[in-house]
PDB file of C-alpha atoms in Angstrom:
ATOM      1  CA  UNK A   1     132.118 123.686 134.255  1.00  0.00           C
ATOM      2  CA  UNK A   2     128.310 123.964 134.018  1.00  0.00           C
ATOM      3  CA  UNK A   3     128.126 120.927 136.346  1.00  0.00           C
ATOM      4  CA  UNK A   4     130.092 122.576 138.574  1.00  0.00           C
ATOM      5  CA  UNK A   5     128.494 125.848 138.426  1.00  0.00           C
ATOM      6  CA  UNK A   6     124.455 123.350 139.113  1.00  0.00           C
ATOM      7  CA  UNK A   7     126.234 121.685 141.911  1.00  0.00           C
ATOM      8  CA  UNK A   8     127.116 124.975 144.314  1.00  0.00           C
ATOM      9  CA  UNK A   9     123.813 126.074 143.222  1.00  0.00           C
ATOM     10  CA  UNK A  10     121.943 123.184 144.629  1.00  0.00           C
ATOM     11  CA  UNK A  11     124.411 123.030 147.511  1.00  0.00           C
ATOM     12  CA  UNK A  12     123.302 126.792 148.295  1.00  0.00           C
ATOM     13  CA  UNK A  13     119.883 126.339 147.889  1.00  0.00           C
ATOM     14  CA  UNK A  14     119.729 123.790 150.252  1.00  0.00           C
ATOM     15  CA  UNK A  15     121.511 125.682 152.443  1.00  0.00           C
ATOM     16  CA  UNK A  16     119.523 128.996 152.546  1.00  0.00           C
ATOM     17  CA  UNK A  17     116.365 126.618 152.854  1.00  0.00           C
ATOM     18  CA  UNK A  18     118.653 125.068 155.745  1.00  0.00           C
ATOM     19  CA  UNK A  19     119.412 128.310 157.716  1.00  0.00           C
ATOM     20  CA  UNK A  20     116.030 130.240 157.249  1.00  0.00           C
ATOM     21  CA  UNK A  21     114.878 129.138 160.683  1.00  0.00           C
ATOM     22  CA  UNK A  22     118.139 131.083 161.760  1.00  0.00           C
ATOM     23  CA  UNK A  23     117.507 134.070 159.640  1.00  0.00           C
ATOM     24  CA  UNK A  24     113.936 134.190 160.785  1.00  0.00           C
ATOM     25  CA  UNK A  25     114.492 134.474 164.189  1.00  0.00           C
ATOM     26  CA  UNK A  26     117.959 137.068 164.089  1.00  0.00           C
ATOM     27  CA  UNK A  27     115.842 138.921 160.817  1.00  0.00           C
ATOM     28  CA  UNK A  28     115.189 142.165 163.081  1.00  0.00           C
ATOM     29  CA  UNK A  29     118.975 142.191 163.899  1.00  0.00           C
ATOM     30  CA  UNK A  30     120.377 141.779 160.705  1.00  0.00           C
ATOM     31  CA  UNK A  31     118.609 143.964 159.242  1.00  0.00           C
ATOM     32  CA  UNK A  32     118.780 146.461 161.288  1.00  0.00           C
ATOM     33  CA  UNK A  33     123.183 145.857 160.212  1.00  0.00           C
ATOM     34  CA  UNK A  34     122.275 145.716 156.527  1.00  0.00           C
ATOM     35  CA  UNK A  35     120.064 149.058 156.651  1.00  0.00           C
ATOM     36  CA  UNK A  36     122.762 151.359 155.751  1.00  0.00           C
ATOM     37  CA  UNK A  37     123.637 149.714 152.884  1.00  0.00           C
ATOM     38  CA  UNK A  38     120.239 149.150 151.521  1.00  0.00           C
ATOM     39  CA  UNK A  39     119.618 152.734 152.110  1.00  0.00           C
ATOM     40  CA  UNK A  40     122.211 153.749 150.015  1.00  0.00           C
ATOM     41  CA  UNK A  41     121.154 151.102 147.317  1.00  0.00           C
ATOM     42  CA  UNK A  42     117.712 152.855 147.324  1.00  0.00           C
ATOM     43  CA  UNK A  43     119.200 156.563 147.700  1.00  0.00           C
ATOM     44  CA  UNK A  44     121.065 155.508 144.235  1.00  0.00           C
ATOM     45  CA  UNK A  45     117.795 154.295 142.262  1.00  0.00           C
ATOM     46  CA  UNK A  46     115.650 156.656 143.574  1.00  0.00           C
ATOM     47  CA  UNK A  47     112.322 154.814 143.444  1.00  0.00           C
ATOM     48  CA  UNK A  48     109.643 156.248 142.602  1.00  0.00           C
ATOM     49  CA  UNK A  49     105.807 156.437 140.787  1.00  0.00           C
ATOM     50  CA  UNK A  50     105.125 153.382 138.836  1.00  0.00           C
ATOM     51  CA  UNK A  51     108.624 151.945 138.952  1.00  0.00           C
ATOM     52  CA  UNK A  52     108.958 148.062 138.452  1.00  0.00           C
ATOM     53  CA  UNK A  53     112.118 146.890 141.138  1.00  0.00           C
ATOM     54  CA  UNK A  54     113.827 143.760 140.748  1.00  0.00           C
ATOM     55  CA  UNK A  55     115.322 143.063 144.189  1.00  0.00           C
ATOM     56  CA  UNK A  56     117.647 140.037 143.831  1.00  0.00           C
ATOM     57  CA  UNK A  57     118.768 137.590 146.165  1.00  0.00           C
ATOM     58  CA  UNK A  58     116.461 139.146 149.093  1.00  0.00           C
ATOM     59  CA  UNK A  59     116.129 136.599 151.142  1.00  0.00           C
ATOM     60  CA  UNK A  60     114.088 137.581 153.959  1.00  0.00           C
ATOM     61  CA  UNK A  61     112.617 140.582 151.510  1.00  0.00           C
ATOM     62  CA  UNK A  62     115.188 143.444 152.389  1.00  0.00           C
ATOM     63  CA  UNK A  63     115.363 146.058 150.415  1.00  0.00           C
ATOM     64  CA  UNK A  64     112.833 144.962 147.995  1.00  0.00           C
ATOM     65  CA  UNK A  65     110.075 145.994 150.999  1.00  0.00           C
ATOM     66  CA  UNK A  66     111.005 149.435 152.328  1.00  0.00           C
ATOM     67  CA  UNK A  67     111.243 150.077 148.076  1.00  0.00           C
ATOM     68  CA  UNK A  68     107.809 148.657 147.935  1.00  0.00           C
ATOM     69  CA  UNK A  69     106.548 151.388 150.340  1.00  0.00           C
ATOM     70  CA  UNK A  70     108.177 154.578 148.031  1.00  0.00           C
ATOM     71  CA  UNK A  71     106.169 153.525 145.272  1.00  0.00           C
ATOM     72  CA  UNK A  72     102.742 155.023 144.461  1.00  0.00           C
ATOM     73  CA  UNK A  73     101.668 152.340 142.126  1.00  0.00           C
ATOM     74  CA  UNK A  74     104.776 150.856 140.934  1.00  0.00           C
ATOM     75  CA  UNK A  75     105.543 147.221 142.400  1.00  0.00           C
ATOM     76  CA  UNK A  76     108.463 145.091 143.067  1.00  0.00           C
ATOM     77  CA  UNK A  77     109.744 141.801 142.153  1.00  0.00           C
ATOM     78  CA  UNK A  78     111.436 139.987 145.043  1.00  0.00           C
ATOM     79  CA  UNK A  79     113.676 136.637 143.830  1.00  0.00           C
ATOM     80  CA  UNK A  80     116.040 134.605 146.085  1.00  0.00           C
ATOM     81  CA  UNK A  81     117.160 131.254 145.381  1.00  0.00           C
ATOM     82  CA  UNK A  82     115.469 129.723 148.533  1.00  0.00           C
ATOM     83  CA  UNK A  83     111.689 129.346 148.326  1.00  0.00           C
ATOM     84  CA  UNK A  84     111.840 129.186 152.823  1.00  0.00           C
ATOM     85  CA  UNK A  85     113.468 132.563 152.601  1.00  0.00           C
ATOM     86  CA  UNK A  86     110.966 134.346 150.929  1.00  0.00           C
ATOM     87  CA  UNK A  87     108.182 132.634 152.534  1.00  0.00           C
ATOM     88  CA  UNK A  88     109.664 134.923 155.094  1.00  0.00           C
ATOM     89  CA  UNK A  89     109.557 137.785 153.005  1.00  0.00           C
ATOM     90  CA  UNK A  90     106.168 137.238 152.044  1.00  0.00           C
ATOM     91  CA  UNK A  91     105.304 137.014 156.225  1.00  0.00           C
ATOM     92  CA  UNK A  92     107.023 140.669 156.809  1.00  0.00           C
ATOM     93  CA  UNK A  93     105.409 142.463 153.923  1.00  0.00           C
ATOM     94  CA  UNK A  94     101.979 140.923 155.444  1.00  0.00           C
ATOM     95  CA  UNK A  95     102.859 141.788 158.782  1.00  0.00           C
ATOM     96  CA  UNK A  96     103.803 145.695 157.291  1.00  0.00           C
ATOM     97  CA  UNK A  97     100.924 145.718 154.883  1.00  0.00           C
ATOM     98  CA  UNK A  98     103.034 145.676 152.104  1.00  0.00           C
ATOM     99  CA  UNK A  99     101.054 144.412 149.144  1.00  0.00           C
ATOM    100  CA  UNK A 100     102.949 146.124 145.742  1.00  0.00           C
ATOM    101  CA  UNK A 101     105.156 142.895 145.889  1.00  0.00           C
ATOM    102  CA  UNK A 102     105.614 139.652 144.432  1.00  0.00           C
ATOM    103  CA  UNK A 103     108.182 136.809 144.848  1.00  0.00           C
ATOM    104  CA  UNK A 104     109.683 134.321 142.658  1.00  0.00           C
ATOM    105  CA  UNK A 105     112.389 131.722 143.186  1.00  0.00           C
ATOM    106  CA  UNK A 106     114.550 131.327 140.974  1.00  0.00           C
ATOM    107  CA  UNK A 107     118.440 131.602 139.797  1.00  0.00           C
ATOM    108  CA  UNK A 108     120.173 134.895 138.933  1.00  0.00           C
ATOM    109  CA  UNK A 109     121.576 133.408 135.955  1.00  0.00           C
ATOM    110  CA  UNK A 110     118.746 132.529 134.567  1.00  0.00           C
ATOM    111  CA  UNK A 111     116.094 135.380 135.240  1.00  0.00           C
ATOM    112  CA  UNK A 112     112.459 133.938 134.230  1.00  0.00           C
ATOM    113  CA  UNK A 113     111.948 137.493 132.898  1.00  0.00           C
ATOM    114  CA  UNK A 114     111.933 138.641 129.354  1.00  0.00           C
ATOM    115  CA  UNK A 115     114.408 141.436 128.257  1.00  0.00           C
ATOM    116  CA  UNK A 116     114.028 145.124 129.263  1.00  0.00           C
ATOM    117  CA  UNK A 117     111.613 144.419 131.877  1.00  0.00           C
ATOM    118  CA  UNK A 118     112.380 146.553 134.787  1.00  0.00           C
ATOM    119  CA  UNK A 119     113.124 150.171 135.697  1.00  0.00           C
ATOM    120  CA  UNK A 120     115.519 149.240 138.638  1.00  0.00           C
ATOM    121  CA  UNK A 121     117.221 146.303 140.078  1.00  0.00           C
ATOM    122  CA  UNK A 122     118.368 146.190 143.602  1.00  0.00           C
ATOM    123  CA  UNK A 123     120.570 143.218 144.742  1.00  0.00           C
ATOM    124  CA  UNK A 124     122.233 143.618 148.508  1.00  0.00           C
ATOM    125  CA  UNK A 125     124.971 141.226 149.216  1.00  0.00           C
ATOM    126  CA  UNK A 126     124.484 138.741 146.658  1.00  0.00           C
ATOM    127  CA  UNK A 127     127.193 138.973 144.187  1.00  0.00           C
ATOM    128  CA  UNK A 128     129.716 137.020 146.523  1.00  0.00           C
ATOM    129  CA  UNK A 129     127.651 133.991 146.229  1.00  0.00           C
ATOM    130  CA  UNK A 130     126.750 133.687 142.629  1.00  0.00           C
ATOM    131  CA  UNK A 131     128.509 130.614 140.975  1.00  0.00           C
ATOM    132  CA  UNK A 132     129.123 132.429 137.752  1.00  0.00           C
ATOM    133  CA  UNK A 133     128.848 136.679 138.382  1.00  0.00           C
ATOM    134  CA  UNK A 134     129.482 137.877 134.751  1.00  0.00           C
ATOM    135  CA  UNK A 135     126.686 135.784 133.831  1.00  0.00           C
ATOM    136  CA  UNK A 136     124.654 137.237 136.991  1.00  0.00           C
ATOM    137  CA  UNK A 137     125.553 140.742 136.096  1.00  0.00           C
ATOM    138  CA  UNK A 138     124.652 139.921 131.968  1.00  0.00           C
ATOM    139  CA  UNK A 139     121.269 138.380 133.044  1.00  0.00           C
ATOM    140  CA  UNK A 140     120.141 141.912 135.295  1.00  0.00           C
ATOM    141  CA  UNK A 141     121.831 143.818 132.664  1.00  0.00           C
ATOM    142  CA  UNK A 142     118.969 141.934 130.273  1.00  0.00           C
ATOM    143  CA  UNK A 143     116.092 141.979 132.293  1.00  0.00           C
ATOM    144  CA  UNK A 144     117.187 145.773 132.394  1.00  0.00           C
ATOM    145  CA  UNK A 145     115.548 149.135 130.626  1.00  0.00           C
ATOM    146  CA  UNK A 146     117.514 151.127 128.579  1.00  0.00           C
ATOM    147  CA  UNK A 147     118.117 153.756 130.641  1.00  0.00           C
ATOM    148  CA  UNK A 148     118.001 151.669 133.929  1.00  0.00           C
ATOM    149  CA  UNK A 149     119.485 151.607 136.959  1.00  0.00           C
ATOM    150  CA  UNK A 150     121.442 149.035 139.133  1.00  0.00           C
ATOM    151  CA  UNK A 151     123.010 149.141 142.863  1.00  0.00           C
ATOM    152  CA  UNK A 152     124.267 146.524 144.364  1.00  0.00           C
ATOM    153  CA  UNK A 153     126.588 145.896 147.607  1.00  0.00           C
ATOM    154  CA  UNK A 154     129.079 143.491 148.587  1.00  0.00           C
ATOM    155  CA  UNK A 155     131.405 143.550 151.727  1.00  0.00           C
ATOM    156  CA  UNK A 156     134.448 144.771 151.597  1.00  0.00           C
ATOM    157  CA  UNK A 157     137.989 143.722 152.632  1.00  0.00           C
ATOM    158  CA  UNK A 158     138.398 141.749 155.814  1.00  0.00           C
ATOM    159  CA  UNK A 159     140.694 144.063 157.650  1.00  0.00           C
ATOM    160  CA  UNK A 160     137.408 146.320 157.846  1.00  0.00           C
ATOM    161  CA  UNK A 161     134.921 143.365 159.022  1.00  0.00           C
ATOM    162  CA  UNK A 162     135.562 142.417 162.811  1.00  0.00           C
ATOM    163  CA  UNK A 163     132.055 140.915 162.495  1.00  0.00           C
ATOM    164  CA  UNK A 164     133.227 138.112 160.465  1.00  0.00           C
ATOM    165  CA  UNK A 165     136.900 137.865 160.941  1.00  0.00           C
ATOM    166  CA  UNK A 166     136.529 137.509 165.307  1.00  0.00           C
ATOM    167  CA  UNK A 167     135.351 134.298 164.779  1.00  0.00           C
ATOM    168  CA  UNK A 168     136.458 132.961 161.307  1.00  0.00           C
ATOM    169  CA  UNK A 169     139.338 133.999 162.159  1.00  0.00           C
ATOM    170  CA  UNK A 170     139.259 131.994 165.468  1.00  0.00           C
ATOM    171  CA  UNK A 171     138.116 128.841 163.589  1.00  0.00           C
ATOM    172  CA  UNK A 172     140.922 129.477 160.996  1.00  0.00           C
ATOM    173  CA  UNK A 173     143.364 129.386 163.994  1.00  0.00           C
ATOM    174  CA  UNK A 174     142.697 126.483 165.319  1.00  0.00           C
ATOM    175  CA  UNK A 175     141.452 123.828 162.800  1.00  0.00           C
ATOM    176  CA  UNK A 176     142.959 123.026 159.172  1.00  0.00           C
ATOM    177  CA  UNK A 177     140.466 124.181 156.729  1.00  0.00           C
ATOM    178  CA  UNK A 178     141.313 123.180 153.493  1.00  0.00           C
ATOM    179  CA  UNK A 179     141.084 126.802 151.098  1.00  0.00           C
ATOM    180  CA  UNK A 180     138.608 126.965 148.656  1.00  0.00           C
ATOM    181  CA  UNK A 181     138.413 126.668 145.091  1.00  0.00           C
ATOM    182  CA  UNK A 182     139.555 130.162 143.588  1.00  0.00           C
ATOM    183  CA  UNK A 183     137.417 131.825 142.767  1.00  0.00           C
ATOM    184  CA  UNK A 184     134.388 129.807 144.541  1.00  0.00           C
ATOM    185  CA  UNK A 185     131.454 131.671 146.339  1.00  0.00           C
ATOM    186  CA  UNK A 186     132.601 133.479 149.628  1.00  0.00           C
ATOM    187  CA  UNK A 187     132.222 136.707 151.897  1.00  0.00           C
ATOM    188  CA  UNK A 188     135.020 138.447 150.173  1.00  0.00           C
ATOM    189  CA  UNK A 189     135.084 137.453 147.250  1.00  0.00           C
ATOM    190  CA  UNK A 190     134.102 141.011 145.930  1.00  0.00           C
ATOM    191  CA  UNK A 191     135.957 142.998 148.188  1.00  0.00           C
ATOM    192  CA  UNK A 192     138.787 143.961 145.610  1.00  0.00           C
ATOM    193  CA  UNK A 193     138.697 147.641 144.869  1.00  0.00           C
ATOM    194  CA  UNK A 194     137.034 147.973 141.332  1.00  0.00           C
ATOM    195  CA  UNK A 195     136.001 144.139 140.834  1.00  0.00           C
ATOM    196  CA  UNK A 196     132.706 144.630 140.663  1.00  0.00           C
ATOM    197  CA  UNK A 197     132.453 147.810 138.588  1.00  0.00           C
ATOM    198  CA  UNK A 198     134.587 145.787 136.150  1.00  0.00           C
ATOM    199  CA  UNK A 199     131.888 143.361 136.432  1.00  0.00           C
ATOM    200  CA  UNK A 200     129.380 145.987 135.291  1.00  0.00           C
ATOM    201  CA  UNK A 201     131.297 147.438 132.131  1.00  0.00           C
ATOM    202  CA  UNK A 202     131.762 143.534 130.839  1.00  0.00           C
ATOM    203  CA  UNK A 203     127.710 143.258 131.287  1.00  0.00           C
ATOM    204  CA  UNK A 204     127.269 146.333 128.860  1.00  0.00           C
ATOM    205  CA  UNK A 205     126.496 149.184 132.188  1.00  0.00           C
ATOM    206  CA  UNK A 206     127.924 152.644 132.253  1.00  0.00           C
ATOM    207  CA  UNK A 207     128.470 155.704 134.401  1.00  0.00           C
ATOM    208  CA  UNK A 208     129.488 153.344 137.220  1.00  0.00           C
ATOM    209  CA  UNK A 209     130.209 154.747 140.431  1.00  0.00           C
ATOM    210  CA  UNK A 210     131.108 153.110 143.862  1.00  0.00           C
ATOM    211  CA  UNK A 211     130.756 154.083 147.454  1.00  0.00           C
ATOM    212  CA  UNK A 212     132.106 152.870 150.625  1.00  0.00           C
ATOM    213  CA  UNK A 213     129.427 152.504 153.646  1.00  0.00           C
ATOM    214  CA  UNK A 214     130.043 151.998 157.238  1.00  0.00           C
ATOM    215  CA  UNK A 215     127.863 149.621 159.480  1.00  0.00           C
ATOM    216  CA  UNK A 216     127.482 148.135 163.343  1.00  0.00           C
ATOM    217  CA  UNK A 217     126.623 144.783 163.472  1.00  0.00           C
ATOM    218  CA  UNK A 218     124.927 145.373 167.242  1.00  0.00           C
ATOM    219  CA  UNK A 219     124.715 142.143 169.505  1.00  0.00           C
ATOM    220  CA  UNK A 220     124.704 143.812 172.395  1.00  0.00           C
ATOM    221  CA  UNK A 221     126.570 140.777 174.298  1.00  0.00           C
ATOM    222  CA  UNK A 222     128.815 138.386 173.070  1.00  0.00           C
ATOM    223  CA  UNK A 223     126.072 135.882 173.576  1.00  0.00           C
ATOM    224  CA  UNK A 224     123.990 137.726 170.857  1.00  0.00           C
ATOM    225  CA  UNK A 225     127.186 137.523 168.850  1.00  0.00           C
ATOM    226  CA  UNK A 226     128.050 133.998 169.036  1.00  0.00           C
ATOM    227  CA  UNK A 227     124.074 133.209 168.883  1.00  0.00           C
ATOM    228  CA  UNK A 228     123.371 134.950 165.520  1.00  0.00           C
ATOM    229  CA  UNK A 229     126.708 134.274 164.069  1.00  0.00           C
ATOM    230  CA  UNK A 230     126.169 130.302 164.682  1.00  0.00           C
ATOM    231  CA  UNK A 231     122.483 130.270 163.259  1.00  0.00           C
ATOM    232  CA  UNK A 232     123.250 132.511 160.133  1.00  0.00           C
ATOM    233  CA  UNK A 233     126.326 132.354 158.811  1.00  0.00           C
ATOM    234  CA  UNK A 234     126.955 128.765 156.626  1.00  0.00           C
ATOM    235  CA  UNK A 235     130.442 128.895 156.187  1.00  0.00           C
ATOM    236  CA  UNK A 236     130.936 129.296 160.131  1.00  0.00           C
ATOM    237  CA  UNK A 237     128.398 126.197 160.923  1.00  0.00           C
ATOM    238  CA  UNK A 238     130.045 124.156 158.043  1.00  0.00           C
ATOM    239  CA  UNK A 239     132.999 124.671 160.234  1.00  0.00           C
ATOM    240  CA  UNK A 240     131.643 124.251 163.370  1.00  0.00           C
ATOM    241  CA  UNK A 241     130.318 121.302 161.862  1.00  0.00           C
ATOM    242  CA  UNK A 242     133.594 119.658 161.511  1.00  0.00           C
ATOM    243  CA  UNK A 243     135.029 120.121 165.054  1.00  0.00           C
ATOM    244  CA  UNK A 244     134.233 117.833 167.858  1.00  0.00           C
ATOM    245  CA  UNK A 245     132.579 118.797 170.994  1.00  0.00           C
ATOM    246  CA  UNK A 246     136.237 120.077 172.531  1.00  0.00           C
ATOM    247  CA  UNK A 247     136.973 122.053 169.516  1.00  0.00           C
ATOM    248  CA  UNK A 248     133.704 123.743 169.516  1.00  0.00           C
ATOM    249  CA  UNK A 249     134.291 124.909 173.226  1.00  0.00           C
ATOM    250  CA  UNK A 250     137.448 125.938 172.847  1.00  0.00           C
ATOM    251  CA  UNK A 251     136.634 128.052 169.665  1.00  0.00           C
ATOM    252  CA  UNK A 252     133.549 129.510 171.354  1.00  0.00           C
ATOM    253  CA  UNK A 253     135.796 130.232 174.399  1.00  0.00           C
ATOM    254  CA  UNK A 254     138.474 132.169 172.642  1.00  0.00           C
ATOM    255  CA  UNK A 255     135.721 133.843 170.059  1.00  0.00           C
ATOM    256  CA  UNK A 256     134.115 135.556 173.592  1.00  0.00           C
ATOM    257  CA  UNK A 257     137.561 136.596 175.032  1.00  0.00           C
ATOM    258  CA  UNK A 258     138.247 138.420 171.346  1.00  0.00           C
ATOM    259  CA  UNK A 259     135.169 140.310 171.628  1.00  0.00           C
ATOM    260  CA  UNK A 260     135.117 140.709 175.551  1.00  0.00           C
ATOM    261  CA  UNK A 261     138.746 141.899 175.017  1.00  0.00           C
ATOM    262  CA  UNK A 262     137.514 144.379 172.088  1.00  0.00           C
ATOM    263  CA  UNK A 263     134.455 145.717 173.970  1.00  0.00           C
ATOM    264  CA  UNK A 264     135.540 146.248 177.600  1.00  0.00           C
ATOM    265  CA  UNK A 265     132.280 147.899 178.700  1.00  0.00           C
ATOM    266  CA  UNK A 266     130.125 144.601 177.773  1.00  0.00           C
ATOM    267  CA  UNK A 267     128.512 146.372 175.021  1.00  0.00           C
ATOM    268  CA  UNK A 268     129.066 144.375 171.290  1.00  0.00           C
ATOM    269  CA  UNK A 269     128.771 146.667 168.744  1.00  0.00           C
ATOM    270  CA  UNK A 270     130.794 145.119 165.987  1.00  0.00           C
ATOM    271  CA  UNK A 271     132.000 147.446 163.221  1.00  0.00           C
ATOM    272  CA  UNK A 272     131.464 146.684 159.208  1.00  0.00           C
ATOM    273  CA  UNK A 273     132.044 148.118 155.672  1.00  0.00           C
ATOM    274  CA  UNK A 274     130.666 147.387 152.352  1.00  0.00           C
ATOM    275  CA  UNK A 275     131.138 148.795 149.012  1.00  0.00           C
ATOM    276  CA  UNK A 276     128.047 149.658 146.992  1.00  0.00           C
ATOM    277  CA  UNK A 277     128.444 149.935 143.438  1.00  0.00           C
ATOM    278  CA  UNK A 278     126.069 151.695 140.833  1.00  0.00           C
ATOM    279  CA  UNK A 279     125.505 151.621 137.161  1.00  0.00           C
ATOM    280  CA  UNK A 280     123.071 152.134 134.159  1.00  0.00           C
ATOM    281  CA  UNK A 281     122.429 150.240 131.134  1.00  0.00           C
TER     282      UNK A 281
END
């Protein structure tokens, strides 16, 4: 099992390293999608004074940064698997004068921080991807203050993610996947009602609390949606990868009329939900 749990590490770390280029140049889109959910991550830990923030699994820094900037002389501690992503983390807080931050790489299941280290820990769509997430939740719950607080967000079911479902759902159609693993890393693999906050009592947190949040993924055209979604998104470019030149066309083809079809007045603004969920150790 622990073989198997190294191997999708290394195969994700070499994939984030893979796809920074992509999340460099679509950063100011995304996160302008993932802001609600960060905000409500940060409207749940309040931070504040000389707070010390873990913000796990950041990639490109968000929303370990805008923290950074509501802290008088606090400072916060942005981690991600892939050293390339938070070179680019490092390159926005320059470019926003952020300087209360620091980043390490490393793996959530094996924080390189001693217990009871940190006031707050944010972590903003990383759950799904963790290889093992009890041991993820155990290892912030650890690095944790008595007294601390955690907020994390994962998306929730598909039926209320257009964003991903117009095209995976257009791949699915028309090539044989085979189904992952149970259980194995994936967008939805949190989106059960409760999974998480069950998650969260097994790692030793209390006075858990979840929230629903709405977002607009907003492309603008279905050129900005097919662009970002085939530069960001590795399970849709491990697909892609696997269809020939035909396949590709006729999946991008059918992926525009969806979304023309959706938004008749040429303007993409793709609707999303995520569940945040809170606790304290």
């Amino acid at each position: 099992m622990e073989q198997q749990l190294e191997q999708i590490r290394n195969q994700q770390k070499e994939s984030w390293n893979k796809f920074s280029p992509g999340w460099k140049k679509w950063d100011t889109l995304v996160m302008d999608f993932l802001k609600p959910m960060g905000d409500e991550i940060i409207r749940l830990l309040k931070p504040q004074g000389n707070d010390v923030i873990l913000d796990v699994a950041a990639g490109t820094g968000e929303p370990g940064l805008t923290i950074a900037t509501k802290l008088s002389g606090g400072k916060v501690v942005i981690t991600d698997l892939a050293e390339d992503m938070l070179t680019i983390a490092r390159e926005n807080a320059t470019r926003r004068g952020i300087n209360n931050i620091e980043t390490v790489a490393c793996d959530v299941c094996e924080l390189p921080f001693a217990d009871n280290t940190f006031d707050k820990i944010s972590c903003r769509f990383g759950f799904m991807f963790f290889p093992d997430m009890l041991m993820a939740a155990k290892e912030m719950a650890r690095v944790l203050k008595p007294g601390g607080k955690i907020a994390t967000a994962v998306w929730n079911v598909p039926e209320k993610n257009f964003w991903v479902t117009a095209i995976m759902g257009t791949i699915n159609r028309n090539m044989e996947l085979p189904p992952p693993p149970p259980g194995a890393p994936g967008m939805f693999r949190c989106a059960k009602d409760g999974f998480i906050a069950d998650l969260f009592m097994q790692a030793g947190l209390k006075n858990i609390s979840q929230t629903e949040i709405a977002g607009k993924l907003n492309c603008k055209t279905a050129d900005g949606y097919w662009g970002m979604q085939t530069e960001v998104a590795a399970p849709i470019v491990a697909a892609l990868g696997k269809a020939d030149d035909a396949m590709k066309e006729k999946i991008k083809k059918e992926t525009y009329e969806i979304i023309n079809n959706k938004y008749t007045d040429g303007n993409v603004v793709v609707d999303s939900s995520a569940l945040v969920i809170y606790g304290e150790k």
